CSV table of C-alpha atoms in Angstrom, one decimal:
chain,number,residue,atom,x,y,z
N,191,MET,CA,-14.7,18.7,51.9
N,192,SER,CA,-13.3,19.5,55.5
N,193,LYS,CA,-14.7,23.1,55.0
N,194,SER,CA,-18.1,21.7,54.7
N,195,LEU,CA,-18.5,19.8,58.5
N,196,ARG,CA,-19.3,21.1,61.2
N,197,LEU,CA,-16.5,21.7,63.9
N,198,SER,CA,-17.9,18.8,66.3
N,199,GLU,CA,-17.6,17.0,63.2
N,200,LYS,CA,-14.1,17.8,62.3
N,201,TRP,CA,-12.6,16.7,66.0
N,202,PHE,CA,-14.8,13.4,65.5
N,203,ARG,CA,-13.3,12.4,62.3
N,204,ARG,CA,-10.3,13.0,63.8
N,205,GLY,CA,-11.0,10.3,66.7
N,206,LEU,CA,-12.3,8.5,64.8
N,207,TRP,CA,-8.7,8.4,62.0
N,208,LEU,CA,-7.2,7.9,65.1
N,209,VAL,CA,-9.1,4.8,65.8
N,210,SER,CA,-8.1,3.5,63.0
N,211,VAL,CA,-4.9,3.9,63.3
N,212,VAL,CA,-4.5,2.5,66.6
N,213,PHE,CA,-6.4,-0.4,65.3
N,214,ALA,CA,-4.1,-0.7,62.7
N,215,GLY,CA,-1.2,-0.7,65.1
N,216,PHE,CA,-2.3,-3.2,67.8
N,217,LEU,CA,-3.5,-6.0,64.0
N,218,ILE,CA,0.2,-5.2,63.0
N,219,GLY,CA,1.7,-6.2,65.8
N,220,LEU,CA,-0.5,-9.0,66.4
N,221,GLY,CA,0.4,-10.3,62.5
N,222,SER,CA,4.4,-9.2,62.6
N,223,THR,CA,4.3,-12.2,65.7
N,224,LEU,CA,2.6,-14.0,63.6
N,225,VAL,CA,4.9,-14.3,60.1
N,226,GLY,CA,7.8,-13.9,62.7
N,227,ASP,CA,6.9,-17.2,64.5
N,228,LEU,CA,6.5,-18.7,61.2
N,229,PRO,CA,9.4,-20.2,60.6
N,230,GLN,CA,9.7,-21.9,63.5
N,231,VAL,CA,6.6,-24.4,62.0
N,232,GLU,CA,10.0,-26.4,59.9
N,233,ARG,CA,12.5,-28.4,62.0
N,234,VAL,CA,15.6,-26.4,62.0
N,235,ARG,CA,18.1,-28.7,59.9
N,236,GLN,CA,21.9,-29.3,59.8
N,237,MET,CA,24.7,-30.5,58.0
N,238,ASP,CA,25.0,-33.8,60.2
N,239,ASP,CA,21.2,-34.5,58.5
N,240,PHE,CA,22.4,-34.7,54.9
N,241,ILE,CA,25.9,-36.5,55.3
N,242,ASP,CA,27.1,-40.0,54.7
N,243,HIS,CA,27.6,-41.1,58.4
N,244,ALA,CA,27.9,-44.5,57.3
N,245,ALA,CA,31.8,-42.6,55.1
N,246,ALA,CA,31.7,-40.1,57.5
N,247,ASP,CA,31.7,-41.5,60.8
N,248,PRO,CA,35.4,-44.2,60.4
N,249,LEU,CA,37.0,-40.7,58.8
N,250,ARG,CA,35.8,-38.4,61.9
N,251,ALA,CA,37.3,-41.2,64.6
N,252,THR,CA,40.4,-41.9,62.0
N,253,VAL,CA,40.4,-37.7,62.2
N,254,LYS,CA,40.2,-37.9,66.8
N,255,THR,CA,42.6,-41.3,67.0
N,256,SER,CA,45.1,-38.8,65.2
N,257,GLU,CA,44.8,-35.8,66.5
N,258,ALA,CA,45.0,-37.9,70.3
N,259,ALA,CA,48.6,-39.3,68.6
N,260,GLU,CA,50.0,-36.3,67.6
N,261,HIS,CA,49.2,-35.5,70.7
N,262,LYS,CA,51.4,-37.7,72.3
N,263,ALA,CA,53.8,-37.8,69.8
N,264,SER,CA,54.4,-33.8,70.3
N,265,GLN,CA,54.4,-34.1,73.7
N,266,GLU,CA,57.3,-37.7,73.8
N,267,LEU,CA,59.3,-35.8,70.5
N,268,GLU,CA,59.1,-32.9,73.1
N,269,GLN,CA,60.7,-35.7,75.8
N,270,ALA,CA,62.7,-36.9,73.1
N,271,GLU,CA,64.0,-33.5,72.3
N,272,LEU,CA,65.4,-32.9,75.2
N,273,GLN,CA,67.1,-35.9,76.2
N,274,LEU,CA,69.1,-36.0,73.1
N,275,ASN,CA,70.1,-32.2,74.1
N,276,VAL,CA,70.6,-33.4,77.1
N,277,ALA,CA,73.3,-36.0,75.8
N,278,GLN,CA,75.0,-34.7,73.9
N,279,GLN,CA,76.1,-32.1,76.2
N,280,ALA,CA,77.1,-34.4,79.0
N,281,SER,CA,79.2,-35.7,75.5
N,282,ARG,CA,80.8,-32.5,74.8
N,283,ASN,CA,81.3,-32.1,77.8
N,284,ALA,CA,83.3,-35.6,78.1
N,285,ARG,CA,85.2,-34.3,75.1
N,286,GLU,CA,86.2,-32.0,76.4
N,287,THR,CA,87.3,-33.1,79.5
N,288,PHE,CA,89.0,-35.4,78.5
N,289,GLY,CA,90.5,-33.8,75.4
N,290,ASN,CA,91.6,-32.1,78.5
N,291,TRP,CA,93.9,-34.7,80.4
N,292,ILE,CA,95.0,-36.0,77.5
N,293,ALA,CA,97.0,-32.6,77.0
N,294,THR,CA,98.2,-32.8,80.7
N,295,ARG,CA,99.0,-36.8,79.8
N,296,ARG,CA,101.1,-35.8,77.2
N,297,ALA,CA,103.3,-33.0,79.0
N,298,THR,CA,103.7,-35.5,82.0
N,299,ALA,CA,104.1,-38.6,80.3
N,300,GLN,CA,103.1,-40.6,82.7
N,301,PRO,CA,102.3,-44.9,81.8
N,302,ASP,CA,101.6,-44.9,85.0
N,303,GLN,CA,98.0,-43.6,83.2
N,304,ASP,CA,97.3,-46.1,81.0
N,305,ASN,CA,94.9,-47.7,82.7
N,306,GLU,CA,92.5,-44.3,83.2
N,307,LEU,CA,93.2,-43.5,78.5
N,308,ILE,CA,91.2,-46.6,79.1
N,309,ALA,CA,88.0,-46.0,81.1
N,310,ARG,CA,88.1,-42.0,80.3
N,311,THR,CA,87.4,-43.6,76.3
N,312,LYS,CA,85.1,-46.4,77.6
N,313,ALA,CA,83.3,-43.4,79.8
N,314,LEU,CA,83.4,-41.4,76.6
N,315,ASP,CA,81.7,-43.6,74.2
N,316,ALA,CA,79.1,-44.5,76.2
N,317,LEU,CA,78.2,-40.9,76.2
N,318,LYS,CA,78.6,-41.0,72.4
N,319,ALA,CA,76.7,-45.0,72.0
N,320,ALA,CA,73.9,-43.0,75.0
N,321,GLU,CA,73.8,-38.9,72.6
N,322,ASP,CA,73.4,-41.6,69.0
N,323,LYS,CA,70.6,-43.6,71.4
N,324,ALA,CA,68.9,-40.5,71.9
N,325,GLU,CA,69.1,-39.4,67.7
N,326,VAL,CA,67.3,-42.6,67.7
N,327,ARG,CA,64.6,-42.3,69.3
N,328,LEU,CA,63.8,-38.4,68.5
N,329,SER,CA,63.9,-40.0,64.8
N,330,ALA,CA,61.5,-42.4,65.7
N,331,GLN,CA,59.5,-39.7,67.9
N,332,GLN,CA,59.9,-37.5,64.8
N,333,GLN,CA,58.4,-40.4,62.2
N,334,ILE,CA,55.0,-41.7,64.7
N,335,THR,CA,53.7,-37.6,64.8
N,336,LEU,CA,54.6,-37.1,60.9
N,337,ASP,CA,52.6,-40.5,60.6
N,338,ALA,CA,50.2,-39.4,62.7
N,339,ARG,CA,49.8,-35.7,61.3
N,340,GLN,CA,49.4,-37.3,57.7
N,341,ALA,CA,46.9,-39.8,58.8
N,342,GLN,CA,44.7,-36.8,60.1
N,343,GLU,CA,44.7,-34.8,56.7
N,344,ARG,CA,43.9,-37.5,54.7
N,345,ALA,CA,40.6,-38.6,56.6
N,346,GLN,CA,40.5,-34.9,57.8
N,347,GLU,CA,40.3,-34.3,53.9
N,348,GLN,CA,38.9,-37.3,52.3
N,349,LEU,CA,35.4,-36.1,55.4
N,350,GLY,CA,36.0,-32.5,53.7
N,351,VAL,CA,34.7,-33.6,50.7
N,352,LEU,CA,31.5,-35.4,52.0
N,353,GLU,CA,31.6,-32.5,54.3
N,354,HIS,CA,31.5,-30.3,50.3
N,355,ASP,CA,28.9,-31.8,49.2
N,356,ALA,CA,26.6,-32.3,52.8
N,357,ASN,CA,26.5,-28.6,52.7
N,358,ILE,CA,25.4,-28.4,49.2
N,359,LYS,CA,22.7,-30.7,50.2
N,360,LEU,CA,21.6,-28.9,53.1
N,361,GLU,CA,21.3,-24.9,51.7
N,362,ALA,CA,19.0,-26.6,49.1
N,363,GLU,CA,17.3,-28.3,51.9
N,364,TYR,CA,17.8,-24.3,53.3
N,365,ARG,CA,15.9,-22.9,49.7
N,366,ARG,CA,13.3,-25.4,50.2
N,367,ILE,CA,12.2,-24.4,53.9
N,368,GLU,CA,12.2,-21.2,52.8
N,369,LEU,CA,10.1,-21.5,50.2
N,370,ARG,CA,7.9,-23.8,51.8
N,371,VAL,CA,7.9,-20.3,55.1
N,372,PHE,CA,7.4,-18.1,52.0
N,373,GLY,CA,4.1,-20.0,51.5
N,374,TYR,CA,2.8,-19.9,54.5
N,375,ARG,CA,3.4,-16.4,54.6
N,376,LEU,CA,1.8,-16.0,51.1
N,377,ALA,CA,-1.1,-18.3,52.4
N,378,LEU,CA,-2.1,-15.2,55.6
N,379,THR,CA,-1.0,-12.2,53.5
N,380,LEU,CA,-3.8,-12.8,50.1
N,381,PRO,CA,-6.7,-13.6,52.2
N,382,LEU,CA,-5.6,-10.3,54.5
N,383,LEU,CA,-4.8,-8.8,51.2
N,384,ALA,CA,-8.6,-9.7,49.1
N,385,VAL,CA,-10.8,-8.6,52.2
N,386,ALA,CA,-8.8,-5.6,51.9
N,387,GLY,CA,-9.4,-5.4,48.7
N,388,TRP,CA,-13.4,-6.0,49.5
N,389,LEU,CA,-13.6,-3.9,52.0
N,390,PHE,CA,-11.9,-0.8,50.5
N,391,VAL,CA,-14.9,-1.6,47.5
N,392,LYS,CA,-17.6,-2.3,49.7
N,393,LYS,CA,-17.4,-0.7,53.0
N,394,ARG,CA,-15.0,1.7,53.3
N,395,LYS,CA,-17.5,4.6,53.8
N,396,SER,CA,-19.6,2.2,55.9
N,397,THR,CA,-21.3,3.6,59.6
N,398,TYR,CA,-17.5,1.4,60.7
N,399,TRP,CA,-15.2,3.2,58.4
N,400,PRO,CA,-12.6,3.3,61.4
N,401,PHE,CA,-12.7,-0.1,62.0
N,402,VAL,CA,-11.8,0.0,58.1
N,403,TRP,CA,-9.5,1.6,57.2
N,404,GLY,CA,-7.1,0.2,60.0
N,405,PHE,CA,-7.8,-3.7,58.6
N,406,ILE,CA,-6.9,-1.7,55.2
N,407,TYR,CA,-3.8,-0.4,56.3
N,408,PHE,CA,-2.6,-3.9,58.2
N,409,ALA,CA,-2.9,-5.7,54.7
N,410,LEU,CA,-1.2,-3.1,53.1
N,411,PHE,CA,1.7,-3.6,55.6
N,412,ALA,CA,1.5,-7.4,55.4
N,413,PHE,CA,1.9,-7.6,52.4
N,414,PHE,CA,4.6,-5.0,51.1
N,415,VAL,CA,6.3,-5.1,54.5
N,416,GLU,CA,5.7,-8.9,56.3
N,417,LEU,CA,5.9,-10.3,52.7
N,418,VAL,CA,7.6,-8.7,50.2
N,419,PRO,CA,11.4,-8.8,52.2
N,420,TYR,CA,11.1,-12.6,51.7
N,421,LEU,CA,10.0,-13.2,48.4
N,422,PRO,CA,12.2,-15.5,47.1
N,423,SER,CA,14.7,-13.9,44.1
N,424,TYR,CA,15.9,-15.7,41.5
N,425,GLY,CA,17.5,-13.5,39.5
N,426,GLY,CA,14.8,-10.8,40.8
N,427,TYR,CA,12.1,-12.7,38.5
N,428,VAL,CA,9.7,-13.1,40.9
N,429,ARG,CA,9.8,-9.8,42.2
N,430,TYR,CA,9.5,-8.6,38.6
N,431,VAL,CA,6.8,-10.7,37.9
N,432,VAL,CA,4.8,-10.1,41.1
N,433,GLY,CA,4.9,-5.8,40.2
N,434,ILE,CA,3.9,-6.7,37.5
N,435,VAL,CA,0.5,-8.8,38.5
N,436,ILE,CA,0.3,-6.7,41.0
N,437,THR,CA,0.3,-3.6,38.9
N,438,VAL,CA,-2.0,-4.3,35.6
N,439,LEU,CA,-4.5,-6.2,38.9
N,440,VAL,CA,-4.9,-2.0,40.3
N,441,GLY,CA,-4.5,-1.0,36.6
N,442,ARG,CA,-7.5,-2.4,35.8
N,443,TYR,CA,-9.4,-1.5,38.2
N,444,ALA,CA,-8.7,1.6,38.0
N,445,ILE,CA,-9.6,1.9,34.2
N,446,VAL,CA,-12.1,0.3,35.2
N,447,GLY,CA,-13.4,2.1,37.9
N,448,LEU,CA,-13.0,5.6,35.4
N,449,ASN,CA,-14.8,3.7,32.9
N,450,ARG,CA,-17.8,3.6,34.8
N,451,TYR,CA,-17.8,6.8,36.4
N,452,LEU,CA,-17.6,8.6,33.1
N,453,ALA,CA,-20.2,5.9,32.0
N,454,LYS,CA,-22.3,7.5,34.6
N,455,GLN,CA,-21.5,11.0,34.6
N,456,LYS,CA,-22.1,11.2,31.0
N,457,LEU,CA,-25.5,9.6,32.2
N,458,ALA,CA,-25.9,11.8,35.4
N,459,GLU,CA,-25.9,14.7,32.9
N,460,GLN,CA,-28.5,13.9,31.0
N,461,GLN,CA,-31.0,13.9,33.8
N,462,PRO,CA,-32.9,17.1,34.9
N,463,ASP,CA,-31.7,19.9,36.3
N,464,GLN,CA,-33.3,18.8,40.4
N,465,VAL,CA,-33.2,15.3,39.6
N,466,ARG,CA,-29.8,15.5,39.6
N,467,ARG,CA,-29.1,17.4,41.8
N,468,GLU,CA,-31.2,15.9,44.2
N,469,GLU,CA,-28.8,13.2,44.2
N,470,LEU,CA,-26.1,14.8,44.6
N,471,SER,CA,-25.3,15.0,48.4
N,472,TYR,CA,-25.3,18.1,50.3
N,473,ASP,CA,-21.6,17.4,52.2
N,474,VAL,CA,-20.5,16.9,48.4
N,475,ALA,CA,-21.9,19.7,46.7
N,476,LEU,CA,-20.3,21.8,49.5
N,477,ALA,CA,-16.8,20.0,49.6
N,478,ARG,CA,-16.7,20.8,45.2
N,479,LEU,CA,-18.2,24.0,45.8
N,480,ALA,CA,-16.0,24.8,48.1
N,481,LYS,CA,-12.7,23.3,44.9
N,482,SER,CA,-14.5,26.4,42.4
N,483,VAL,CA,-14.9,23.0,40.3
N,484,CYS,CA,-18.7,21.7,39.5
N,485,PRO,CA,-20.8,19.5,41.1
N,486,GLY,CA,-22.4,17.5,38.9
N,487,CYS,CA,-19.6,17.1,36.2
N,488,GLU,CA,-16.5,18.4,38.5
N,489,ARG,CA,-15.4,20.6,36.2
N,490,PRO,CA,-13.6,23.8,36.7
N,491,VAL,CA,-15.8,26.5,37.2
N,492,ASP,CA,-15.5,30.9,38.1
N,493,LEU,CA,-17.7,30.3,41.0
N,494,LYS,CA,-17.2,34.5,42.2
N,495,SER,CA,-18.7,35.7,39.1
N,496,THR,CA,-22.1,36.9,39.6
N,497,ASP,CA,-23.0,35.7,36.0
N,498,ILE,CA,-23.1,32.6,35.5
N,499,ASP,CA,-25.6,30.8,37.7
N,500,PHE,CA,-25.9,27.1,35.6
N,501,CYS,CA,-23.0,25.0,34.7
N,502,PRO,CA,-21.6,26.0,31.4
N,503,HIS,CA,-20.4,22.3,31.0
N,504,CYS,CA,-23.7,20.5,31.9
N,505,GLY,CA,-26.1,22.7,32.4
N,506,ILE,CA,-26.5,22.0,36.0
N,507,GLY,CA,-28.1,25.1,38.6
N,508,LEU,CA,-25.6,26.5,40.6
N,509,TYR,CA,-27.6,30.2,41.8
N,510,ASP,CA,-30.4,31.1,42.0
N,511,HIS,CA,-32.5,33.4,43.9
N,512,CYS,CA,-34.2,32.7,47.5
N,513,GLY,CA,-38.7,33.2,47.4
N,514,HIS,CA,-38.8,35.1,50.0
N,515,CYS,CA,-35.7,37.6,49.6
N,516,ALA,CA,-35.0,36.8,46.1
N,517,ALA,CA,-31.5,37.3,47.1
N,518,ARG,CA,-29.1,35.6,44.9
N,519,LYS,CA,-27.4,32.4,46.6
N,520,SER,CA,-25.7,28.8,46.3
N,521,ALA,CA,-28.7,26.3,44.6
N,522,PHE,CA,-27.4,23.8,46.9
N,523,SER,CA,-28.0,26.1,50.0
N,524,LYS,CA,-30.3,24.9,51.9
N,525,PHE,CA,-31.2,28.1,53.9
N,526,CYS,CA,-31.0,31.8,52.5
N,527,HIS,CA,-28.2,33.9,53.5
N,528,ALA,CA,-29.7,37.0,53.5
N,529,CYS,CA,-32.9,35.9,55.4
N,530,GLY,CA,-32.7,32.6,57.2
N,531,THR,CA,-35.9,30.9,54.8
N,532,SER,CA,-36.0,27.6,54.0
N,533,ALA,CA,-34.6,26.5,50.3
N,534,ALA,CA,-37.6,23.8,50.3
N,535,ALA,CA,-40.7,26.6,51.8
N,536,SER,CA,-38.9,29.0,49.2
N,537,ALA,CA,-39.2,26.8,46.5
N,538,THR,CA,-42.4,26.2,46.8
N,539,ALA,CA,-43.6,29.9,47.3
N,540,SER,CA,-42.2,30.3,44.3
N,541,ALA,CA,-44.2,28.3,42.9
N,542,VAL,CA,-47.0,29.7,44.0
N,543,THR,CA,-46.8,33.3,44.3
N,544,PRO,CA,-45.4,34.9,40.7
N,545,PRO,CA,-42.0,37.8,41.2
N,546,ALA,CA,-42.7,41.2,42.3
N,547,ASP,CA,-42.4,42.6,39.4
N,548,SER,CA,-44.1,40.1,37.3
N,549,ARG,CA,-47.2,41.0,39.2
N,550,ALA,CA,-46.8,44.5,39.3
N,551,ALA,CA,-46.8,44.3,35.8
N,552,GLY,CA,-49.3,42.0,35.3
N,553,PRO,CA,-50.8,40.4,32.2
N,554,LEU,CA,-51.2,42.0,28.8
N,555,THR,CA,-54.7,42.9,27.0
N,556,GLY,CA,-55.2,43.9,24.3
N,557,PRO,CA,-53.7,45.0,21.2
N,558,MET,CA,-50.6,46.6,21.7
N,559,PRO,CA,-50.9,50.7,20.5
N,560,ALA,CA,-49.5,50.8,16.5
N,561,LEU,CA,-45.8,52.7,16.2
């Protein structure tokens, strides 16, 4: 159709398409912002919203207390281990010293050193007792640490069961929130899609068609980009069902439109040639002729052939002759390409004045001569 447009009209149309795209871009930006803020309508839920606090709170307190007790017991256990090491080292040193002293006494065999032997033996016994006491303290501290750790593990295990149940409820709530947010998107998108469909059917050729197409692009983007990716999966059933419904609706519209178009074409082909050419838009006729198809029935026609003046399929006139200069021209042209005479004036002149060759011949009167 662009071949039938004036140069300025082409640029104006390109500018209007640009307006349509820019308008759609602003609408898409606004819609994306709105759709992105829809999840904020729902309150953010957490696991604590679904856990049994009557059972979980004491367990959490036990875990916290056990952690503190284990931490304290671990510190005291380190001190006990250090004290045991000191006691053991002192006992070893004392035994070595005592052994050396015993060896010296046996070598000298001095009876006056028996009191010192008794004192050294008592000191060695005291060090051994201190070592034993440190070992007892270490064992007790190990027991305290073990008890605290086991208490923490038991409470943590019971708390894990409660948290697992709470997580299941939280995931279910997330799915419900997802469905509600999808419902919000659907409630926002479907009316836009319905309005876009009505605009496409009724207003796409109106004066304000750039805004109509801009809104249509916006509605399609909102549906296929802002809505479809958020469709709940459920194993793909929802997506397939939505795809089937959309395909059926679009296919039904196409089938009904095709049947309506074919019925309209059949009725149009039954009308007189002049009426059919008057009903055709000038731009539409030129656009179809530029594609080498009949403007009436849109079937292929060899327009380069000078022998074809009428469509062989529907009979509409494709070429006629100028009433002023008799040049062969397109029946849809408004002016003669050879002399510039208006097609309307040429048709009037042709109806009033017969062609020149018929005027020269004159009427045939009288009987024809016998051969």
